[in-house]
Amino acid sequence: MHPSCHRVLSPQTPKKQWENATWLVTQFVLVGFSNLPHLRTTLFTLFFLMYLVTLSGNVTIITIIHVDRTLHTPMYRFLAVLSLSETCYTLVTIPNMLAHLLMESQAVSIAGCRAQMFFFLGLGCSHCFLLTLMGYDRYVAICHPLRYSVIMRPTVCLCLGALVFCLGFLVALIETSMIFSSPFCRSNRVEHFFCDIAPVLKLSCTESAGKALGIFFLSVLVVLVSFLLILLSYAFIVAAIVRIPAAAGRRKAFSTCAAHLTVVIVHFGCASIIYLRPESVGNPAQDRLVAVFYTVVTPLLNPVVYTLRNKEVRVALRRTLARSCGVCK
């Protein structure tokens, strides 16, 4: 008997007890990349280097925005919050994945699995809402420039930021509670490298079709509503940019949105592939491949996009480095 399972006998006759035994899962085993033992060292090195670049990139963005006063605007404060949230998002999954690539044991307690899923979903939903808020900020800046400082004053930004994370973690609490409301007995093997919705839900003892449908519609609500609100913001932005007479003015207005739009496309594209589809379509190997993209690659792209495609951040970075070098001398 596997140590992560307890046997519960059904109320049948003694002769039928062994045949009708039900095994309750007390801890999960993350399958991860166990099917690729010859690539473990390579994958660990690759993911570890990408993780270091992601962390250093996000820390750099947060530091620059904090140090350089020219970036003390709502747009860049939201970017700093996004980078901080992205850092926490990667901390939830990547260190465990790296540890499991080095160790034979990939066991995780049910409580640990629940906590990982809660923070992963909470931060993921908060990203959707935060990107929506950043889209609204760009709409106000371009469509109502004279009223921008009044509409996006610090107290309003603080309240909107708090609302974003409250809503994100409320959705995560609802989904996690639904998934862990019943015991698990079908197997203890989670076909993933972290506790995601679909692979854990498949192990539930009770019929999971109703739960899966409820979680699906909640995911649709979060992803589609957020994305549609961003599209609405950009519809007004494009209409305003088209009315700008000078080509240089149009380019400048669009350049302030380009980085945000790139991150939106990548983030919502990955979220749609994983969470906005019927459960039967899911393939564990394909899911892990896409999950690697949105847990490892996407967080790496965000700081790269915002530093390479944003002129003000590049200028502030050079200014900060020049000051640092001057102090060192």
PDB file of C-alpha atoms in Angstrom, residues 58 62 78-92 119-120 122-128 130 164-165 169 267 299 302:
ATOM      1  CA  ASN A  58      11.707  42.315 -12.030  1.00  0.00           C
ATOM      2  CA  ILE A  62      10.985  47.786  -9.122  1.00  0.00           C
ATOM      3  CA  PHE A  78       1.262  49.803 -11.608  1.00  0.00           C
ATOM      4  CA  LEU A  79       4.228  48.359 -13.522  1.00  0.00           C
ATOM      5  CA  ALA A  80       6.190  48.039 -10.261  1.00  0.00           C
ATOM      6  CA  VAL A  81       3.215  46.256  -8.660  1.00  0.00           C
ATOM      7  CA  LEU A  82       3.003  43.957 -11.706  1.00  0.00           C
ATOM      8  CA  SER A  83       6.709  43.125 -11.381  1.00  0.00           C
ATOM      9  CA  LEU A  84       6.350  42.445  -7.656  1.00  0.00           C
ATOM     10  CA  SER A  85       3.299  40.265  -8.282  1.00  0.00           C
ATOM     11  CA  GLU A  86       5.170  38.462 -11.069  1.00  0.00           C
ATOM     12  CA  THR A  87       8.032  37.755  -8.670  1.00  0.00           C
ATOM     13  CA  CYS A  88       5.632  36.221  -6.130  1.00  0.00           C
ATOM     14  CA  TYR A  89       3.896  34.307  -8.946  1.00  0.00           C
ATOM     15  CA  THR A  90       7.135  32.603  -9.960  1.00  0.00           C
ATOM     16  CA  LEU A  91       8.054  31.888  -6.328  1.00  0.00           C
ATOM     17  CA  VAL A  92       4.889  29.795  -5.993  1.00  0.00           C
ATOM     18  CA  PHE A 119      -1.639  31.557  -4.387  1.00  0.00           C
ATOM     19  CA  PHE A 120      -1.076  30.549  -8.014  1.00  0.00           C
ATOM     20  CA  GLY A 122      -4.898  34.336  -6.793  1.00  0.00           C
ATOM     21  CA  LEU A 123      -1.858  35.923  -8.403  1.00  0.00           C
ATOM     22  CA  GLY A 124      -2.903  34.745 -11.891  1.00  0.00           C
ATOM     23  CA  CYS A 125      -6.379  36.308 -11.574  1.00  0.00           C
ATOM     24  CA  SER A 126      -4.851  39.453 -10.056  1.00  0.00           C
ATOM     25  CA  HIS A 127      -2.598  39.725 -13.128  1.00  0.00           C
ATOM     26  CA  CYS A 128      -5.677  39.718 -15.373  1.00  0.00           C
ATOM     27  CA  LEU A 130      -4.067  44.431 -12.999  1.00  0.00           C
ATOM     28  CA  VAL A 164      -7.554  44.130  -7.990  1.00  0.00           C
ATOM     29  CA  PHE A 165      -5.861  41.801  -5.504  1.00  0.00           C
ATOM     30  CA  PHE A 169      -7.761  36.141  -4.326  1.00  0.00           C
ATOM     31  CA  HIS A 267      -0.765  36.514 -20.791  1.00  0.00           C
ATOM     32  CA  PRO A 299       7.404  36.022 -16.520  1.00  0.00           C
ATOM     33  CA  ASN A 302       7.532  40.847 -19.067  1.00  0.00           C
TER      34      ASN A 302
END
